[in-house]
Amino acid sequence: MAAVREGLPDGRYGRSADARADRTLKIVGAVLGAGLLALISWFGYAYITGEDVSGRVIGFKVVADDAVEVRLEVIKDRDTTGVCTVRTLDKDHGEVGRKDFTFAQREDELVKVVTVRTTGRATSAELVDCESASGG
């Protein structure tokens, strides 16, 4: 009894349709993946460079049951007026104070101590947001 071959002899009739389809799918996948990566990178770059004002809380000190001093570092363009929102939280993480601070100084980088009045004893302070005064 003769052995029955399952497929065509290798290399005799060229590539099969499946091999061509696999190669095409790999190329299309690579092109789409590279395009998606480029798009994500572009949006990330635009987001980072689009921020006119940024800031961070360097530290804070609870000075009374109704007040917290917050030390902020603000980075902005020299000609930009920045507005930063700070909030204070109690031990249960409830908000007990919130205030906007405007920074119009003609400096690129500044450190300021600001006071947030609270409705109860605060245990922490955080920076909510910083943006340019024009709403940017």
PDB file of C-alpha atoms in Angstrom:
ATOM      1  CA  MET A   1       0.000   0.000   0.000  1.00  0.00           C
ATOM      2  CA  ALA A   2       1.423   3.390  -0.948  1.00  0.00           C
ATOM      3  CA  ALA A   3       1.724   6.273   1.516  1.00  0.00           C
ATOM      4  CA  VAL A   4      -0.627   9.155   0.847  1.00  0.00           C
ATOM      5  CA  ARG A   5       0.924  12.629   0.948  1.00  0.00           C
ATOM      6  CA  GLU A   6      -1.001  15.326   2.774  1.00  0.00           C
ATOM      7  CA  GLY A   7       0.301  18.366   0.923  1.00  0.00           C
ATOM      8  CA  LEU A   8       2.283  19.484  -2.085  1.00  0.00           C
ATOM      9  CA  PRO A   9       6.040  19.024  -2.168  1.00  0.00           C
ATOM     10  CA  ASP A  10       7.913  21.908  -0.480  1.00  0.00           C
ATOM     11  CA  GLY A  11       9.242  24.553  -2.866  1.00  0.00           C
ATOM     12  CA  ARG A  12       7.809  22.938  -5.971  1.00  0.00           C
ATOM     13  CA  TYR A  13       4.808  25.170  -6.559  1.00  0.00           C
ATOM     14  CA  GLY A  14       5.803  28.465  -4.842  1.00  0.00           C
ATOM     15  CA  ARG A  15       4.240  29.980  -1.755  1.00  0.00           C
ATOM     16  CA  SER A  16       0.859  28.841  -0.611  1.00  0.00           C
ATOM     17  CA  ALA A  17      -1.992  31.334  -0.300  1.00  0.00           C
ATOM     18  CA  ASP A  18      -1.799  31.022   3.495  1.00  0.00           C
ATOM     19  CA  ALA A  19       1.864  32.065   3.608  1.00  0.00           C
ATOM     20  CA  ARG A  20       1.133  35.113   1.439  1.00  0.00           C
ATOM     21  CA  ALA A  21      -1.817  36.064   3.631  1.00  0.00           C
ATOM     22  CA  ASP A  22       0.305  35.671   6.793  1.00  0.00           C
ATOM     23  CA  ARG A  23       3.010  37.915   5.360  1.00  0.00           C
ATOM     24  CA  THR A  24       0.447  40.537   4.306  1.00  0.00           C
ATOM     25  CA  LEU A  25      -1.150  40.499   7.764  1.00  0.00           C
ATOM     26  CA  LYS A  26       2.250  40.939   9.414  1.00  0.00           C
ATOM     27  CA  ILE A  27       3.043  43.950   7.222  1.00  0.00           C
ATOM     28  CA  VAL A  28      -0.372  45.548   7.789  1.00  0.00           C
ATOM     29  CA  GLY A  29      -0.083  44.926  11.556  1.00  0.00           C
ATOM     30  CA  ALA A  30       3.394  46.472  11.692  1.00  0.00           C
ATOM     31  CA  VAL A  31       2.277  49.558   9.759  1.00  0.00           C
ATOM     32  CA  LEU A  32      -0.829  50.035  11.925  1.00  0.00           C
ATOM     33  CA  GLY A  33       1.196  49.493  15.119  1.00  0.00           C
ATOM     34  CA  ALA A  34       3.805  52.046  14.054  1.00  0.00           C
ATOM     35  CA  GLY A  35       1.050  54.530  13.179  1.00  0.00           C
ATOM     36  CA  LEU A  36      -0.652  54.072  16.550  1.00  0.00           C
ATOM     37  CA  LEU A  37       2.648  54.511  18.386  1.00  0.00           C
ATOM     38  CA  ALA A  38       3.356  57.716  16.438  1.00  0.00           C
ATOM     39  CA  LEU A  39      -0.133  59.055  17.219  1.00  0.00           C
ATOM     40  CA  ILE A  40       0.199  58.345  20.948  1.00  0.00           C
ATOM     41  CA  SER A  41       3.645  59.965  20.992  1.00  0.00           C
ATOM     42  CA  TRP A  42       2.335  63.052  19.218  1.00  0.00           C
ATOM     43  CA  PHE A  43      -0.582  63.481  21.651  1.00  0.00           C
ATOM     44  CA  GLY A  44       1.767  63.001  24.618  1.00  0.00           C
ATOM     45  CA  TYR A  45       4.197  65.599  23.299  1.00  0.00           C
ATOM     46  CA  ALA A  46       1.377  68.062  22.592  1.00  0.00           C
ATOM     47  CA  TYR A  47      -0.003  67.576  26.118  1.00  0.00           C
ATOM     48  CA  ILE A  48       3.342  68.117  27.829  1.00  0.00           C
ATOM     49  CA  THR A  49       4.394  71.138  25.772  1.00  0.00           C
ATOM     50  CA  GLY A  50       0.876  72.589  25.952  1.00  0.00           C
ATOM     51  CA  GLU A  51       1.065  73.121  29.714  1.00  0.00           C
ATOM     52  CA  ASP A  52       1.869  76.774  30.331  1.00  0.00           C
ATOM     53  CA  VAL A  53       1.873  76.436  34.116  1.00  0.00           C
ATOM     54  CA  SER A  54       2.773  73.501  36.316  1.00  0.00           C
ATOM     55  CA  GLY A  55       3.278  73.158  40.018  1.00  0.00           C
ATOM     56  CA  ARG A  56       3.763  70.810  42.926  1.00  0.00           C
ATOM     57  CA  VAL A  57       3.369  70.817  46.669  1.00  0.00           C
ATOM     58  CA  ILE A  58       6.797  70.784  48.314  1.00  0.00           C
ATOM     59  CA  GLY A  59       5.368  70.625  51.806  1.00  0.00           C
ATOM     60  CA  PHE A  60       2.666  71.824  54.152  1.00  0.00           C
ATOM     61  CA  LYS A  61       2.231  72.728  57.795  1.00  0.00           C
ATOM     62  CA  VAL A  62      -0.975  72.706  59.809  1.00  0.00           C
ATOM     63  CA  VAL A  63      -0.714  76.007  61.706  1.00  0.00           C
ATOM     64  CA  ALA A  64      -4.149  75.947  63.371  1.00  0.00           C
ATOM     65  CA  ASP A  65      -7.414  74.016  63.409  1.00  0.00           C
ATOM     66  CA  ASP A  66      -8.615  76.330  60.643  1.00  0.00           C
ATOM     67  CA  ALA A  67      -5.478  77.019  58.590  1.00  0.00           C
ATOM     68  CA  VAL A  68      -2.754  75.236  56.645  1.00  0.00           C
ATOM     69  CA  GLU A  69       0.375  76.763  55.123  1.00  0.00           C
ATOM     70  CA  VAL A  70       1.274  75.116  51.825  1.00  0.00           C
ATOM     71  CA  ARG A  71       4.654  75.507  50.122  1.00  0.00           C
ATOM     72  CA  LEU A  72       4.180  75.475  46.333  1.00  0.00           C
ATOM     73  CA  GLU A  73       6.732  75.325  43.539  1.00  0.00           C
ATOM     74  CA  VAL A  74       5.294  76.882  40.380  1.00  0.00           C
ATOM     75  CA  ILE A  75       6.914  76.712  36.940  1.00  0.00           C
ATOM     76  CA  LYS A  76       5.555  78.965  34.217  1.00  0.00           C
ATOM     77  CA  ASP A  77       6.565  81.244  31.385  1.00  0.00           C
ATOM     78  CA  ARG A  78       7.841  84.623  32.526  1.00  0.00           C
ATOM     79  CA  ASP A  79       4.959  86.458  30.839  1.00  0.00           C
ATOM     80  CA  THR A  80       2.245  84.034  31.969  1.00  0.00           C
ATOM     81  CA  THR A  81      -0.020  84.571  34.955  1.00  0.00           C
ATOM     82  CA  GLY A  82      -0.665  81.240  36.622  1.00  0.00           C
ATOM     83  CA  VAL A  83      -3.561  80.121  38.786  1.00  0.00           C
ATOM     84  CA  CYS A  84      -3.107  77.090  41.051  1.00  0.00           C
ATOM     85  CA  THR A  85      -5.853  75.419  43.070  1.00  0.00           C
ATOM     86  CA  VAL A  86      -4.927  73.856  46.408  1.00  0.00           C
ATOM     87  CA  ARG A  87      -7.193  71.784  48.605  1.00  0.00           C
ATOM     88  CA  THR A  88      -6.824  70.466  52.130  1.00  0.00           C
ATOM     89  CA  LEU A  89      -8.193  67.203  53.480  1.00  0.00           C
ATOM     90  CA  ASP A  90      -9.099  65.966  56.938  1.00  0.00           C
ATOM     91  CA  LYS A  91      -8.203  62.586  58.467  1.00  0.00           C
ATOM     92  CA  ASP A  92     -11.165  60.938  56.685  1.00  0.00           C
ATOM     93  CA  HIS A  93     -10.014  62.391  53.313  1.00  0.00           C
ATOM     94  CA  GLY A  94     -12.901  64.841  53.224  1.00  0.00           C
ATOM     95  CA  GLU A  95     -12.195  68.254  51.753  1.00  0.00           C
ATOM     96  CA  VAL A  96     -12.031  70.941  54.443  1.00  0.00           C
ATOM     97  CA  GLY A  97     -10.522  73.778  52.394  1.00  0.00           C
ATOM     98  CA  ARG A  98      -9.926  74.893  48.813  1.00  0.00           C
ATOM     99  CA  LYS A  99      -8.420  78.051  47.406  1.00  0.00           C
ATOM    100  CA  ASP A 100      -7.116  79.430  44.103  1.00  0.00           C
ATOM    101  CA  PHE A 101      -3.828  81.333  44.126  1.00  0.00           C
ATOM    102  CA  THR A 102      -2.696  83.665  41.340  1.00  0.00           C
ATOM    103  CA  PHE A 103       0.989  83.990  40.447  1.00  0.00           C
ATOM    104  CA  ALA A 104       1.692  87.012  38.247  1.00  0.00           C
ATOM    105  CA  GLN A 105       5.381  87.399  39.130  1.00  0.00           C
ATOM    106  CA  ARG A 106       7.688  87.780  36.153  1.00  0.00           C
ATOM    107  CA  GLU A 107       9.705  84.689  37.063  1.00  0.00           C
ATOM    108  CA  ASP A 108       9.994  81.300  35.376  1.00  0.00           C
ATOM    109  CA  GLU A 109      10.162  79.337  38.602  1.00  0.00           C
ATOM    110  CA  LEU A 110       9.050  80.408  42.045  1.00  0.00           C
ATOM    111  CA  VAL A 111       8.422  78.916  45.476  1.00  0.00           C
ATOM    112  CA  LYS A 112       5.646  80.463  47.548  1.00  0.00           C
ATOM    113  CA  VAL A 113       4.039  79.704  50.878  1.00  0.00           C
ATOM    114  CA  VAL A 114       0.275  80.179  50.734  1.00  0.00           C
ATOM    115  CA  THR A 115      -2.334  79.825  53.474  1.00  0.00           C
ATOM    116  CA  VAL A 116      -5.550  77.864  53.003  1.00  0.00           C
ATOM    117  CA  ARG A 117      -8.326  78.510  55.523  1.00  0.00           C
ATOM    118  CA  THR A 118     -10.185  75.343  56.516  1.00  0.00           C
ATOM    119  CA  THR A 119     -13.550  74.426  58.008  1.00  0.00           C
ATOM    120  CA  GLY A 120     -11.957  71.746  60.193  1.00  0.00           C
ATOM    121  CA  ARG A 121      -8.541  70.407  61.171  1.00  0.00           C
ATOM    122  CA  ALA A 122      -6.659  69.372  58.033  1.00  0.00           C
ATOM    123  CA  THR A 123      -4.191  66.498  57.879  1.00  0.00           C
ATOM    124  CA  SER A 124      -2.963  66.920  54.295  1.00  0.00           C
ATOM    125  CA  ALA A 125      -2.813  69.339  51.397  1.00  0.00           C
ATOM    126  CA  GLU A 126      -2.694  68.683  47.668  1.00  0.00           C
ATOM    127  CA  LEU A 127      -2.420  70.592  44.434  1.00  0.00           C
ATOM    128  CA  VAL A 128      -5.549  70.141  42.352  1.00  0.00           C
ATOM    129  CA  ASP A 129      -4.432  71.948  39.181  1.00  0.00           C
ATOM    130  CA  CYS A 130      -2.350  74.768  37.747  1.00  0.00           C
ATOM    131  CA  GLU A 131      -3.196  76.607  34.549  1.00  0.00           C
ATOM    132  CA  SER A 132      -2.685  79.931  32.875  1.00  0.00           C
ATOM    133  CA  ALA A 133      -5.061  82.699  33.950  1.00  0.00           C
ATOM    134  CA  SER A 134      -6.494  82.838  30.429  1.00  0.00           C
ATOM    135  CA  GLY A 135      -7.901  79.311  30.992  1.00  0.00           C
ATOM    136  CA  GLY A 136      -5.223  77.494  28.956  1.00  0.00           C
TER     137      GLY A 136
END
